[in-house]
Amino acid sequence: MSRPLTARQQHVFDFIVKTMGELGYPPTRAEIAKALGFRSPNAAEEHLRALERKGAIRIIRNTSRGIRLPNQEPQELTETPAAAAPATNEPLPNGLPVIGEVAAGSPILAAEHIDRYCPLPAEYFTPKADYLLRVRGLSMKDVGILEGDLLAVHRTDRVRDGQIVVARLEDEVTVKRFKRQGHQVTLIAENADFAPIEIDLRTQQLDIEGVGVGVIRGGNGQALG
């Protein structure tokens, strides 16, 4: 951080860090405005721009949650072909498995799903990541998760409303925002072109493969906290 923050800027920065720590993704301008008592999201935007000028955050343009913490980005990452590693379903000590296509009915960390390994420590993310899932499509583009990105995933089936999850519904694995009310679960896209997926747990099987804890942009080594 190049220059000290004002008290108000510090409040905004602290709220961003808190939200990312609790939910795994940054707040929107509207959420910042509501939480901190600003009159409009435009006021929040002014504080975000000031934080960016001071080097406290980095803003990804044209996304509603495009806020990143530069101090969480590693210098450079390379990827190791899976063929060079021992056959195993567990994350290697020196890297996280990169998961490509997932076959129906098989474990997500099955050896045949692992394209390569990325030498990024699991503890880089909070909570720790267990694997990186290559993103297909643009259904989550409004939170800065784009085609070809690697989504860092913490394996758990315990999930809160509002978290971004990797969900398995019948034969499909998908990345969506999770919302539950009783026996009804809604998997929500962050793109107005995609309708939400409605699941009735009384009649449909839904498995949570984990929650998103970070993104590596384009799978090319630029990690976004």
mmCIF file with all atom_site columns, C-alpha atoms in Angstrom:
data_model
loop_
_atom_site.group_PDB
_atom_site.id
_atom_site.type_symbol
_atom_site.label_atom_id
_atom_site.label_alt_id
_atom_site.label_comp_id
_atom_site.label_asym_id
_atom_site.label_entity_id
_atom_site.label_seq_id
_atom_site.pdbx_PDB_ins_code
_atom_site.Cartn_x
_atom_site.Cartn_y
_atom_site.Cartn_z
_atom_site.occupancy
_atom_site.B_iso_or_equiv
_atom_site.pdbx_formal_charge
_atom_site.auth_seq_id
_atom_site.auth_comp_id
_atom_site.auth_asym_id
_atom_site.auth_atom_id
_atom_site.pdbx_PDB_model_num
ATOM 1   C CA . MET A 1 1   ? 0.000   0.000   0.000   1.00 0.00 ? 1   MET A CA 1
ATOM 2   C CA . SER A 1 2   ? 1.682   3.194   -1.176  1.00 0.00 ? 2   SER A CA 1
ATOM 3   C CA . ARG A 1 3   ? -0.115  5.835   0.947   1.00 0.00 ? 3   ARG A CA 1
ATOM 4   C CA . PRO A 1 4   ? -2.001  5.736   4.241   1.00 0.00 ? 4   PRO A CA 1
ATOM 5   C CA . LEU A 1 5   ? -5.787  5.479   4.124   1.00 0.00 ? 5   LEU A CA 1
ATOM 6   C CA . THR A 1 6   ? -8.292  7.898   5.566   1.00 0.00 ? 6   THR A CA 1
ATOM 7   C CA . ALA A 1 7   ? -10.538 6.545   8.304   1.00 0.00 ? 7   ALA A CA 1
ATOM 8   C CA . ARG A 1 8   ? -13.432 6.136   5.844   1.00 0.00 ? 8   ARG A CA 1
ATOM 9   C CA . GLN A 1 9   ? -11.241 4.416   3.278   1.00 0.00 ? 9   GLN A CA 1
ATOM 10  C CA . GLN A 1 10  ? -10.002 2.058   5.971   1.00 0.00 ? 10  GLN A CA 1
ATOM 11  C CA . HIS A 1 11  ? -13.605 1.158   6.847   1.00 0.00 ? 11  HIS A CA 1
ATOM 12  C CA . VAL A 1 12  ? -14.284 0.328   3.184   1.00 0.00 ? 12  VAL A CA 1
ATOM 13  C CA . PHE A 1 13  ? -11.087 -1.703  2.912   1.00 0.00 ? 13  PHE A CA 1
ATOM 14  C CA . ASP A 1 14  ? -11.834 -3.611  6.124   1.00 0.00 ? 14  ASP A CA 1
ATOM 15  C CA . PHE A 1 15  ? -15.365 -4.434  4.892   1.00 0.00 ? 15  PHE A CA 1
ATOM 16  C CA . ILE A 1 16  ? -13.948 -5.774  1.614   1.00 0.00 ? 16  ILE A CA 1
ATOM 17  C CA . VAL A 1 17  ? -11.460 -7.989  3.455   1.00 0.00 ? 17  VAL A CA 1
ATOM 18  C CA . LYS A 1 18  ? -14.148 -9.190  5.881   1.00 0.00 ? 18  LYS A CA 1
ATOM 19  C CA . THR A 1 19  ? -16.582 -10.048 3.081   1.00 0.00 ? 19  THR A CA 1
ATOM 20  C CA . MET A 1 20  ? -13.934 -11.907 1.076   1.00 0.00 ? 20  MET A CA 1
ATOM 21  C CA . GLY A 1 21  ? -12.879 -13.824 4.169   1.00 0.00 ? 21  GLY A CA 1
ATOM 22  C CA . GLU A 1 22  ? -16.423 -14.862 5.077   1.00 0.00 ? 22  GLU A CA 1
ATOM 23  C CA . LEU A 1 23  ? -17.957 -15.457 1.632   1.00 0.00 ? 23  LEU A CA 1
ATOM 24  C CA . GLY A 1 24  ? -14.963 -16.041 -0.626  1.00 0.00 ? 24  GLY A CA 1
ATOM 25  C CA . TYR A 1 25  ? -15.733 -13.143 -2.991  1.00 0.00 ? 25  TYR A CA 1
ATOM 26  C CA . PRO A 1 26  ? -15.787 -9.321  -2.766  1.00 0.00 ? 26  PRO A CA 1
ATOM 27  C CA . PRO A 1 27  ? -18.855 -7.148  -2.113  1.00 0.00 ? 27  PRO A CA 1
ATOM 28  C CA . THR A 1 28  ? -20.713 -5.125  -4.726  1.00 0.00 ? 28  THR A CA 1
ATOM 29  C CA . ARG A 1 29  ? -20.822 -1.320  -4.630  1.00 0.00 ? 29  ARG A CA 1
ATOM 30  C CA . ALA A 1 30  ? -24.415 -1.509  -3.412  1.00 0.00 ? 30  ALA A CA 1
ATOM 31  C CA . GLU A 1 31  ? -23.451 -3.867  -0.579  1.00 0.00 ? 31  GLU A CA 1
ATOM 32  C CA . ILE A 1 32  ? -20.633 -1.562  0.490   1.00 0.00 ? 32  ILE A CA 1
ATOM 33  C CA . ALA A 1 33  ? -22.971 1.440   0.436   1.00 0.00 ? 33  ALA A CA 1
ATOM 34  C CA . LYS A 1 34  ? -25.615 -0.361  2.506   1.00 0.00 ? 34  LYS A CA 1
ATOM 35  C CA . ALA A 1 35  ? -23.167 -1.735  5.068   1.00 0.00 ? 35  ALA A CA 1
ATOM 36  C CA . LEU A 1 36  ? -21.336 1.559   5.602   1.00 0.00 ? 36  LEU A CA 1
ATOM 37  C CA . GLY A 1 37  ? -24.276 3.952   5.314   1.00 0.00 ? 37  GLY A CA 1
ATOM 38  C CA . PHE A 1 38  ? -23.402 5.649   2.024   1.00 0.00 ? 38  PHE A CA 1
ATOM 39  C CA . ARG A 1 39  ? -26.200 7.428   0.185   1.00 0.00 ? 39  ARG A CA 1
ATOM 40  C CA . SER A 1 40  ? -25.594 5.561   -3.073  1.00 0.00 ? 40  SER A CA 1
ATOM 41  C CA . PRO A 1 41  ? -23.304 3.003   -4.728  1.00 0.00 ? 41  PRO A CA 1
ATOM 42  C CA . ASN A 1 42  ? -21.616 5.944   -6.476  1.00 0.00 ? 42  ASN A CA 1
ATOM 43  C CA . ALA A 1 43  ? -20.181 7.044   -3.132  1.00 0.00 ? 43  ALA A CA 1
ATOM 44  C CA . ALA A 1 44  ? -18.790 3.558   -2.633  1.00 0.00 ? 44  ALA A CA 1
ATOM 45  C CA . GLU A 1 45  ? -17.279 3.706   -6.130  1.00 0.00 ? 45  GLU A CA 1
ATOM 46  C CA . GLU A 1 46  ? -15.448 6.942   -5.254  1.00 0.00 ? 46  GLU A CA 1
ATOM 47  C CA . HIS A 1 47  ? -13.885 5.300   -2.202  1.00 0.00 ? 47  HIS A CA 1
ATOM 48  C CA . LEU A 1 48  ? -12.912 2.244   -4.251  1.00 0.00 ? 48  LEU A CA 1
ATOM 49  C CA . ARG A 1 49  ? -11.162 4.415   -6.813  1.00 0.00 ? 49  ARG A CA 1
ATOM 50  C CA . ALA A 1 50  ? -9.293  6.184   -4.020  1.00 0.00 ? 50  ALA A CA 1
ATOM 51  C CA . LEU A 1 51  ? -8.247  2.809   -2.593  1.00 0.00 ? 51  LEU A CA 1
ATOM 52  C CA . GLU A 1 52  ? -7.032  1.743   -6.033  1.00 0.00 ? 52  GLU A CA 1
ATOM 53  C CA . ARG A 1 53  ? -4.996  4.934   -6.448  1.00 0.00 ? 53  ARG A CA 1
ATOM 54  C CA . LYS A 1 54  ? -3.336  4.225   -3.106  1.00 0.00 ? 54  LYS A CA 1
ATOM 55  C CA . GLY A 1 55  ? -2.535  0.667   -4.104  1.00 0.00 ? 55  GLY A CA 1
ATOM 56  C CA . ALA A 1 56  ? -4.808  -0.983  -1.530  1.00 0.00 ? 56  ALA A CA 1
ATOM 57  C CA . ILE A 1 57  ? -6.995  -2.783  -4.090  1.00 0.00 ? 57  ILE A CA 1
ATOM 58  C CA . ARG A 1 58  ? -7.193  -3.464  -7.791  1.00 0.00 ? 58  ARG A CA 1
ATOM 59  C CA . ILE A 1 59  ? -10.455 -2.941  -9.693  1.00 0.00 ? 59  ILE A CA 1
ATOM 60  C CA . ILE A 1 60  ? -11.556 -5.230  -12.528 1.00 0.00 ? 60  ILE A CA 1
ATOM 61  C CA . ARG A 1 61  ? -13.684 -3.064  -14.815 1.00 0.00 ? 61  ARG A CA 1
ATOM 62  C CA . ASN A 1 62  ? -17.203 -3.987  -15.954 1.00 0.00 ? 62  ASN A CA 1
ATOM 63  C CA . THR A 1 63  ? -17.883 -6.580  -13.241 1.00 0.00 ? 63  THR A CA 1
ATOM 64  C CA . SER A 1 64  ? -20.108 -6.053  -10.224 1.00 0.00 ? 64  SER A CA 1
ATOM 65  C CA . ARG A 1 65  ? -17.675 -7.714  -7.815  1.00 0.00 ? 65  ARG A CA 1
ATOM 66  C CA . GLY A 1 66  ? -14.448 -6.817  -9.595  1.00 0.00 ? 66  GLY A CA 1
ATOM 67  C CA . ILE A 1 67  ? -12.362 -5.984  -6.524  1.00 0.00 ? 67  ILE A CA 1
ATOM 68  C CA . ARG A 1 68  ? -9.035  -7.699  -5.879  1.00 0.00 ? 68  ARG A CA 1
ATOM 69  C CA . LEU A 1 69  ? -6.353  -7.458  -3.185  1.00 0.00 ? 69  LEU A CA 1
ATOM 70  C CA . PRO A 1 70  ? -2.983  -7.109  -4.955  1.00 0.00 ? 70  PRO A CA 1
ATOM 71  C CA . ASN A 1 71  ? -1.028  -8.329  -1.934  1.00 0.00 ? 71  ASN A CA 1
ATOM 72  C CA . GLN A 1 72  ? -2.633  -11.753 -2.401  1.00 0.00 ? 72  GLN A CA 1
ATOM 73  C CA . GLU A 1 73  ? -1.189  -12.225 -5.875  1.00 0.00 ? 73  GLU A CA 1
ATOM 74  C CA . PRO A 1 74  ? 1.937   -14.383 -6.324  1.00 0.00 ? 74  PRO A CA 1
ATOM 75  C CA . GLN A 1 75  ? 4.718   -13.241 -8.650  1.00 0.00 ? 75  GLN A CA 1
ATOM 76  C CA . GLU A 1 76  ? 4.437   -16.026 -11.214 1.00 0.00 ? 76  GLU A CA 1
ATOM 77  C CA . LEU A 1 77  ? 3.057   -19.532 -11.509 1.00 0.00 ? 77  LEU A CA 1
ATOM 78  C CA . THR A 1 78  ? 3.813   -22.345 -13.893 1.00 0.00 ? 78  THR A CA 1
ATOM 79  C CA . GLU A 1 79  ? 1.972   -25.583 -14.320 1.00 0.00 ? 79  GLU A CA 1
ATOM 80  C CA . THR A 1 80  ? 3.411   -29.098 -14.230 1.00 0.00 ? 80  THR A CA 1
ATOM 81  C CA . PRO A 1 81  ? 1.927   -31.777 -16.511 1.00 0.00 ? 81  PRO A CA 1
ATOM 82  C CA . ALA A 1 82  ? 0.058   -34.413 -14.572 1.00 0.00 ? 82  ALA A CA 1
ATOM 83  C CA . ALA A 1 83  ? 2.033   -37.108 -16.406 1.00 0.00 ? 83  ALA A CA 1
ATOM 84  C CA . ALA A 1 84  ? 5.193   -36.008 -14.582 1.00 0.00 ? 84  ALA A CA 1
ATOM 85  C CA . ALA A 1 85  ? 3.585   -36.616 -11.189 1.00 0.00 ? 85  ALA A CA 1
ATOM 86  C CA . PRO A 1 86  ? 2.846   -39.872 -9.383  1.00 0.00 ? 86  PRO A CA 1
ATOM 87  C CA . ALA A 1 87  ? -0.667  -41.243 -9.953  1.00 0.00 ? 87  ALA A CA 1
ATOM 88  C CA . THR A 1 88  ? -2.749  -40.111 -6.984  1.00 0.00 ? 88  THR A CA 1
ATOM 89  C CA . ASN A 1 89  ? -6.153  -38.673 -6.193  1.00 0.00 ? 89  ASN A CA 1
ATOM 90  C CA . GLU A 1 90  ? -4.757  -36.367 -3.495  1.00 0.00 ? 90  GLU A CA 1
ATOM 91  C CA . PRO A 1 91  ? -3.281  -32.876 -3.979  1.00 0.00 ? 91  PRO A CA 1
ATOM 92  C CA . LEU A 1 92  ? 0.494   -33.084 -4.306  1.00 0.00 ? 92  LEU A CA 1
ATOM 93  C CA . PRO A 1 93  ? 2.628   -31.358 -1.674  1.00 0.00 ? 93  PRO A CA 1
ATOM 94  C CA . ASN A 1 94  ? 4.108   -29.063 -4.328  1.00 0.00 ? 94  ASN A CA 1
ATOM 95  C CA . GLY A 1 95  ? 0.941   -28.151 -6.172  1.00 0.00 ? 95  GLY A CA 1
ATOM 96  C CA . LEU A 1 96  ? -2.811  -28.214 -6.618  1.00 0.00 ? 96  LEU A CA 1
ATOM 97  C CA . PRO A 1 97  ? -4.473  -30.511 -9.161  1.00 0.00 ? 97  PRO A CA 1
ATOM 98  C CA . VAL A 1 98  ? -6.123  -28.730 -12.078 1.00 0.00 ? 98  VAL A CA 1
ATOM 99  C CA . ILE A 1 99  ? -9.449  -30.385 -12.883 1.00 0.00 ? 99  ILE A CA 1
ATOM 100 C CA . GLY A 1 100 ? -10.736 -30.288 -16.452 1.00 0.00 ? 100 GLY A CA 1
ATOM 101 C CA . GLU A 1 101 ? -13.743 -32.230 -17.694 1.00 0.00 ? 101 GLU A CA 1
ATOM 102 C CA . VAL A 1 102 ? -15.515 -34.280 -15.002 1.00 0.00 ? 102 VAL A CA 1
ATOM 103 C CA . ALA A 1 103 ? -17.031 -37.587 -16.049 1.00 0.00 ? 103 ALA A CA 1
ATOM 104 C CA . ALA A 1 104 ? -20.539 -38.362 -14.827 1.00 0.00 ? 104 ALA A CA 1
ATOM 105 C CA . GLY A 1 105 ? -20.687 -40.364 -11.621 1.00 0.00 ? 105 GLY A CA 1
ATOM 106 C CA . SER A 1 106 ? -16.955 -40.317 -10.833 1.00 0.00 ? 106 SER A CA 1
ATOM 107 C CA . PRO A 1 107 ? -15.144 -38.464 -8.017  1.00 0.00 ? 107 PRO A CA 1
ATOM 108 C CA . ILE A 1 108 ? -14.061 -34.978 -8.968  1.00 0.00 ? 108 ILE A CA 1
ATOM 109 C CA . LEU A 1 109 ? -10.449 -35.704 -7.947  1.00 0.00 ? 109 LEU A CA 1
ATOM 110 C CA . ALA A 1 110 ? -10.221 -38.953 -9.890  1.00 0.00 ? 110 ALA A CA 1
ATOM 111 C CA . ALA A 1 111 ? -6.868  -39.222 -11.670 1.00 0.00 ? 111 ALA A CA 1
ATOM 112 C CA . GLU A 1 112 ? -8.445  -39.103 -15.132 1.00 0.00 ? 112 GLU A CA 1
ATOM 113 C CA . HIS A 1 113 ? -9.870  -35.635 -14.420 1.00 0.00 ? 113 HIS A CA 1
ATOM 114 C CA . ILE A 1 114 ? -6.508  -34.061 -13.509 1.00 0.00 ? 114 ILE A CA 1
ATOM 115 C CA . ASP A 1 115 ? -5.037  -32.127 -16.441 1.00 0.00 ? 115 ASP A CA 1
ATOM 116 C CA . ARG A 1 116 ? -1.893  -30.938 -14.639 1.00 0.00 ? 116 ARG A CA 1
ATOM 117 C CA . TYR A 1 117 ? -0.601  -29.580 -11.350 1.00 0.00 ? 117 TYR A CA 1
ATOM 118 C CA . CYS A 1 118 ? -0.134  -25.919 -10.480 1.00 0.00 ? 118 CYS A CA 1
ATOM 119 C CA . PRO A 1 119 ? 2.628   -25.164 -7.918  1.00 0.00 ? 119 PRO A CA 1
ATOM 120 C CA . LEU A 1 120 ? 0.509   -22.918 -5.751  1.00 0.00 ? 120 LEU A CA 1
ATOM 121 C CA . PRO A 1 121 ? 0.301   -23.777 -2.040  1.00 0.00 ? 121 PRO A CA 1
ATOM 122 C CA . ALA A 1 122 ? -3.123  -24.740 -0.719  1.00 0.00 ? 122 ALA A CA 1
ATOM 123 C CA . GLU A 1 123 ? -2.639  -22.280 2.149   1.00 0.00 ? 123 GLU A CA 1
ATOM 124 C CA . TYR A 1 124 ? -2.457  -19.361 -0.299  1.00 0.00 ? 124 TYR A CA 1
ATOM 125 C CA . PHE A 1 125 ? -6.259  -19.335 -0.131  1.00 0.00 ? 125 PHE A CA 1
ATOM 126 C CA . THR A 1 126 ? -8.436  -19.007 2.973   1.00 0.00 ? 126 THR A CA 1
ATOM 127 C CA . PRO A 1 127 ? -9.787  -21.534 3.681   1.00 0.00 ? 127 PRO A CA 1
ATOM 128 C CA . LYS A 1 128 ? -7.168  -23.658 1.930   1.00 0.00 ? 128 LYS A CA 1
ATOM 129 C CA . ALA A 1 129 ? -7.818  -24.839 -1.613  1.00 0.00 ? 129 ALA A CA 1
ATOM 130 C CA . ASP A 1 130 ? -7.928  -28.540 -2.429  1.00 0.00 ? 130 ASP A CA 1
ATOM 131 C CA . TYR A 1 131 ? -8.057  -28.252 -6.207  1.00 0.00 ? 131 TYR A CA 1
ATOM 132 C CA . LEU A 1 132 ? -8.423  -25.847 -9.141  1.00 0.00 ? 132 LEU A CA 1
ATOM 133 C CA . LEU A 1 133 ? -11.432 -26.282 -11.432 1.00 0.00 ? 133 LEU A CA 1
ATOM 134 C CA . ARG A 1 134 ? -11.224 -24.987 -15.001 1.00 0.00 ? 134 ARG A CA 1
ATOM 135 C CA . VAL A 1 135 ? -14.275 -22.806 -15.650 1.00 0.00 ? 135 VAL A CA 1
ATOM 136 C CA . ARG A 1 136 ? -16.471 -23.444 -18.672 1.00 0.00 ? 136 ARG A CA 1
ATOM 137 C CA . GLY A 1 137 ? -18.780 -20.749 -20.024 1.00 0.00 ? 137 GLY A CA 1
ATOM 138 C CA . LEU A 1 138 ? -19.713 -17.265 -18.830 1.00 0.00 ? 138 LEU A CA 1
ATOM 139 C CA . SER A 1 139 ? -22.524 -17.916 -16.349 1.00 0.00 ? 139 SER A CA 1
ATOM 140 C CA . MET A 1 140 ? -20.470 -16.310 -13.519 1.00 0.00 ? 140 MET A CA 1
ATOM 141 C CA . LYS A 1 141 ? -18.901 -13.446 -15.439 1.00 0.00 ? 141 LYS A CA 1
ATOM 142 C CA . ASP A 1 142 ? -20.458 -10.703 -13.296 1.00 0.00 ? 142 ASP A CA 1
ATOM 143 C CA . VAL A 1 143 ? -18.342 -11.811 -10.325 1.00 0.00 ? 143 VAL A CA 1
ATOM 144 C CA . GLY A 1 144 ? -15.220 -11.938 -12.481 1.00 0.00 ? 144 GLY A CA 1
ATOM 145 C CA . ILE A 1 145 ? -15.182 -15.707 -13.066 1.00 0.00 ? 145 ILE A CA 1
ATOM 146 C CA . LEU A 1 146 ? -14.654 -16.135 -16.791 1.00 0.00 ? 146 LEU A CA 1
ATOM 147 C CA . GLU A 1 147 ? -14.244 -18.861 -19.408 1.00 0.00 ? 147 GLU A CA 1
ATOM 148 C CA . GLY A 1 148 ? -10.893 -20.615 -18.945 1.00 0.00 ? 148 GLY A CA 1
ATOM 149 C CA . ASP A 1 149 ? -10.251 -19.288 -15.431 1.00 0.00 ? 149 ASP A CA 1
ATOM 150 C CA . LEU A 1 150 ? -9.205  -21.660 -12.666 1.00 0.00 ? 150 LEU A CA 1
ATOM 151 C CA . LEU A 1 151 ? -11.513 -21.557 -9.665  1.00 0.00 ? 151 LEU A CA 1
ATOM 152 C CA . ALA A 1 152 ? -9.739  -22.462 -6.426  1.00 0.00 ? 152 ALA A CA 1
ATOM 153 C CA . VAL A 1 153 ? -12.052 -24.781 -4.473  1.00 0.00 ? 153 VAL A CA 1
ATOM 154 C CA . HIS A 1 154 ? -12.108 -25.787 -0.804  1.00 0.00 ? 154 HIS A CA 1
ATOM 155 C CA . ARG A 1 155 ? -13.653 -29.252 -0.482  1.00 0.00 ? 155 ARG A CA 1
ATOM 156 C CA . THR A 1 156 ? -16.645 -29.184 1.855   1.00 0.00 ? 156 THR A CA 1
ATOM 157 C CA . ASP A 1 157 ? -20.329 -30.006 1.801   1.00 0.00 ? 157 ASP A CA 1
ATOM 158 C CA . ARG A 1 158 ? -21.092 -27.325 4.391   1.00 0.00 ? 158 ARG A CA 1
ATOM 159 C CA . VAL A 1 159 ? -22.205 -24.203 2.588   1.00 0.00 ? 159 VAL A CA 1
ATOM 160 C CA . ARG A 1 160 ? -23.917 -20.929 3.500   1.00 0.00 ? 160 ARG A CA 1
ATOM 161 C CA . ASP A 1 161 ? -26.387 -18.928 1.467   1.00 0.00 ? 161 ASP A CA 1
ATOM 162 C CA . GLY A 1 162 ? -24.604 -16.572 -0.890  1.00 0.00 ? 162 GLY A CA 1
ATOM 163 C CA . GLN A 1 163 ? -21.442 -18.634 -1.288  1.00 0.00 ? 163 GLN A CA 1
ATOM 164 C CA . ILE A 1 164 ? -20.174 -19.643 -4.716  1.00 0.00 ? 164 ILE A CA 1
ATOM 165 C CA . VAL A 1 165 ? -20.170 -23.429 -4.899  1.00 0.00 ? 165 VAL A CA 1
ATOM 166 C CA . VAL A 1 166 ? -19.148 -26.269 -7.151  1.00 0.00 ? 166 VAL A CA 1
ATOM 167 C CA . ALA A 1 167 ? -22.313 -28.364 -7.298  1.00 0.00 ? 167 ALA A CA 1
ATOM 168 C CA . ARG A 1 168 ? -23.007 -31.728 -8.878  1.00 0.00 ? 168 ARG A CA 1
ATOM 169 C CA . LEU A 1 169 ? -26.567 -32.075 -10.113 1.00 0.00 ? 169 LEU A CA 1
ATOM 170 C CA . GLU A 1 170 ? -27.223 -35.496 -11.613 1.00 0.00 ? 170 GLU A CA 1
ATOM 171 C CA . ASP A 1 171 ? -24.511 -35.812 -14.322 1.00 0.00 ? 171 ASP A CA 1
ATOM 172 C CA . GLU A 1 172 ? -23.461 -32.146 -14.418 1.00 0.00 ? 172 GLU A CA 1
ATOM 173 C CA . VAL A 1 173 ? -20.880 -30.207 -12.381 1.00 0.00 ? 173 VAL A CA 1
ATOM 174 C CA . THR A 1 174 ? -21.571 -26.484 -12.285 1.00 0.00 ? 174 THR A CA 1
ATOM 175 C CA . VAL A 1 175 ? -20.320 -23.319 -10.565 1.00 0.00 ? 175 VAL A CA 1
ATOM 176 C CA . LYS A 1 176 ? -23.104 -21.154 -9.161  1.00 0.00 ? 176 LYS A CA 1
ATOM 177 C CA . ARG A 1 177 ? -24.170 -19.069 -6.158  1.00 0.00 ? 177 ARG A CA 1
ATOM 178 C CA . PHE A 1 178 ? -25.996 -21.146 -3.534  1.00 0.00 ? 178 PHE A CA 1
ATOM 179 C CA . LYS A 1 179 ? -29.316 -20.301 -1.912  1.00 0.00 ? 179 LYS A CA 1
ATOM 180 C CA . ARG A 1 180 ? -31.497 -22.625 0.149   1.00 0.00 ? 180 ARG A CA 1
ATOM 181 C CA . GLN A 1 181 ? -34.964 -22.301 1.640   1.00 0.00 ? 181 GLN A CA 1
ATOM 182 C CA . GLY A 1 182 ? -36.189 -25.493 3.285   1.00 0.00 ? 182 GLY A CA 1
ATOM 183 C CA . HIS A 1 183 ? -36.050 -28.337 0.781   1.00 0.00 ? 183 HIS A CA 1
ATOM 184 C CA . GLN A 1 184 ? -35.695 -25.896 -2.134  1.00 0.00 ? 184 GLN A CA 1
ATOM 185 C CA . VAL A 1 185 ? -32.211 -24.986 -3.416  1.00 0.00 ? 185 VAL A CA 1
ATOM 186 C CA . THR A 1 186 ? -31.547 -22.352 -6.068  1.00 0.00 ? 186 THR A CA 1
ATOM 187 C CA . LEU A 1 187 ? -28.254 -22.279 -7.968  1.00 0.00 ? 187 LEU A CA 1
ATOM 188 C CA . ILE A 1 188 ? -27.925 -18.718 -9.228  1.00 0.00 ? 188 ILE A CA 1
ATOM 189 C CA . ALA A 1 189 ? -25.834 -17.568 -12.181 1.00 0.00 ? 189 ALA A CA 1
ATOM 190 C CA . GLU A 1 190 ? -24.026 -14.232 -12.106 1.00 0.00 ? 190 GLU A CA 1
ATOM 191 C CA . ASN A 1 191 ? -25.103 -13.430 -15.641 1.00 0.00 ? 191 ASN A CA 1
ATOM 192 C CA . ALA A 1 192 ? -28.571 -12.197 -16.591 1.00 0.00 ? 192 ALA A CA 1
ATOM 193 C CA . ASP A 1 193 ? -28.527 -14.425 -19.689 1.00 0.00 ? 193 ASP A CA 1
ATOM 194 C CA . PHE A 1 194 ? -28.694 -17.565 -17.531 1.00 0.00 ? 194 PHE A CA 1
ATOM 195 C CA . ALA A 1 195 ? -31.794 -18.657 -15.636 1.00 0.00 ? 195 ALA A CA 1
ATOM 196 C CA . PRO A 1 196 ? -31.397 -19.971 -12.071 1.00 0.00 ? 196 PRO A CA 1
ATOM 197 C CA . ILE A 1 197 ? -31.446 -23.720 -11.508 1.00 0.00 ? 197 ILE A CA 1
ATOM 198 C CA . GLU A 1 198 ? -34.171 -24.834 -9.094  1.00 0.00 ? 198 GLU A CA 1
ATOM 199 C CA . ILE A 1 199 ? -33.690 -28.089 -7.160  1.00 0.00 ? 199 ILE A CA 1
ATOM 200 C CA . ASP A 1 200 ? -36.206 -29.855 -4.940  1.00 0.00 ? 200 ASP A CA 1
ATOM 201 C CA . LEU A 1 201 ? -34.120 -31.915 -2.513  1.00 0.00 ? 201 LEU A CA 1
ATOM 202 C CA . ARG A 1 202 ? -37.061 -34.248 -1.905  1.00 0.00 ? 202 ARG A CA 1
ATOM 203 C CA . THR A 1 203 ? -36.887 -35.571 -5.442  1.00 0.00 ? 203 THR A CA 1
ATOM 204 C CA . GLN A 1 204 ? -33.514 -34.507 -6.845  1.00 0.00 ? 204 GLN A CA 1
ATOM 205 C CA . GLN A 1 205 ? -29.941 -35.371 -5.865  1.00 0.00 ? 205 GLN A CA 1
ATOM 206 C CA . LEU A 1 206 ? -27.581 -32.460 -5.244  1.00 0.00 ? 206 LEU A CA 1
ATOM 207 C CA . ASP A 1 207 ? -23.988 -32.841 -4.064  1.00 0.00 ? 207 ASP A CA 1
ATOM 208 C CA . ILE A 1 208 ? -21.752 -29.944 -3.058  1.00 0.00 ? 208 ILE A CA 1
ATOM 209 C CA . GLU A 1 209 ? -18.164 -30.550 -4.185  1.00 0.00 ? 209 GLU A CA 1
ATOM 210 C CA . GLY A 1 210 ? -16.790 -27.438 -2.474  1.00 0.00 ? 210 GLY A CA 1
ATOM 211 C CA . VAL A 1 211 ? -16.866 -23.657 -2.219  1.00 0.00 ? 211 VAL A CA 1
ATOM 212 C CA . GLY A 1 212 ? -14.924 -21.181 -4.333  1.00 0.00 ? 212 GLY A CA 1
ATOM 213 C CA . VAL A 1 213 ? -12.114 -19.430 -2.464  1.00 0.00 ? 213 VAL A CA 1
ATOM 214 C CA . GLY A 1 214 ? -10.291 -17.615 -5.277  1.00 0.00 ? 214 GLY A CA 1
ATOM 215 C CA . VAL A 1 215 ? -9.670  -17.345 -9.010  1.00 0.00 ? 215 VAL A CA 1
ATOM 216 C CA . ILE A 1 216 ? -6.616  -17.682 -11.237 1.00 0.00 ? 216 ILE A CA 1
ATOM 217 C CA . ARG A 1 217 ? -7.302  -15.511 -14.236 1.00 0.00 ? 217 ARG A CA 1
ATOM 218 C CA . GLY A 1 218 ? -7.353  -17.405 -17.486 1.00 0.00 ? 218 GLY A CA 1
ATOM 219 C CA . GLY A 1 219 ? -5.436  -20.290 -15.909 1.00 0.00 ? 219 GLY A CA 1
ATOM 220 C CA . ASN A 1 220 ? -2.259  -18.406 -16.776 1.00 0.00 ? 220 ASN A CA 1
ATOM 221 C CA . GLY A 1 221 ? -0.957  -17.769 -13.291 1.00 0.00 ? 221 GLY A CA 1
ATOM 222 C CA . GLN A 1 222 ? -2.509  -14.410 -12.330 1.00 0.00 ? 222 GLN A CA 1
ATOM 223 C CA . ALA A 1 223 ? -4.192  -15.261 -9.040  1.00 0.00 ? 223 ALA A CA 1
ATOM 224 C CA . LEU A 1 224 ? -7.048  -13.180 -7.746  1.00 0.00 ? 224 LEU A CA 1
ATOM 225 C CA . GLY A 1 225 ? -7.866  -13.320 -4.090  1.00 0.00 ? 225 GLY A CA 1
#
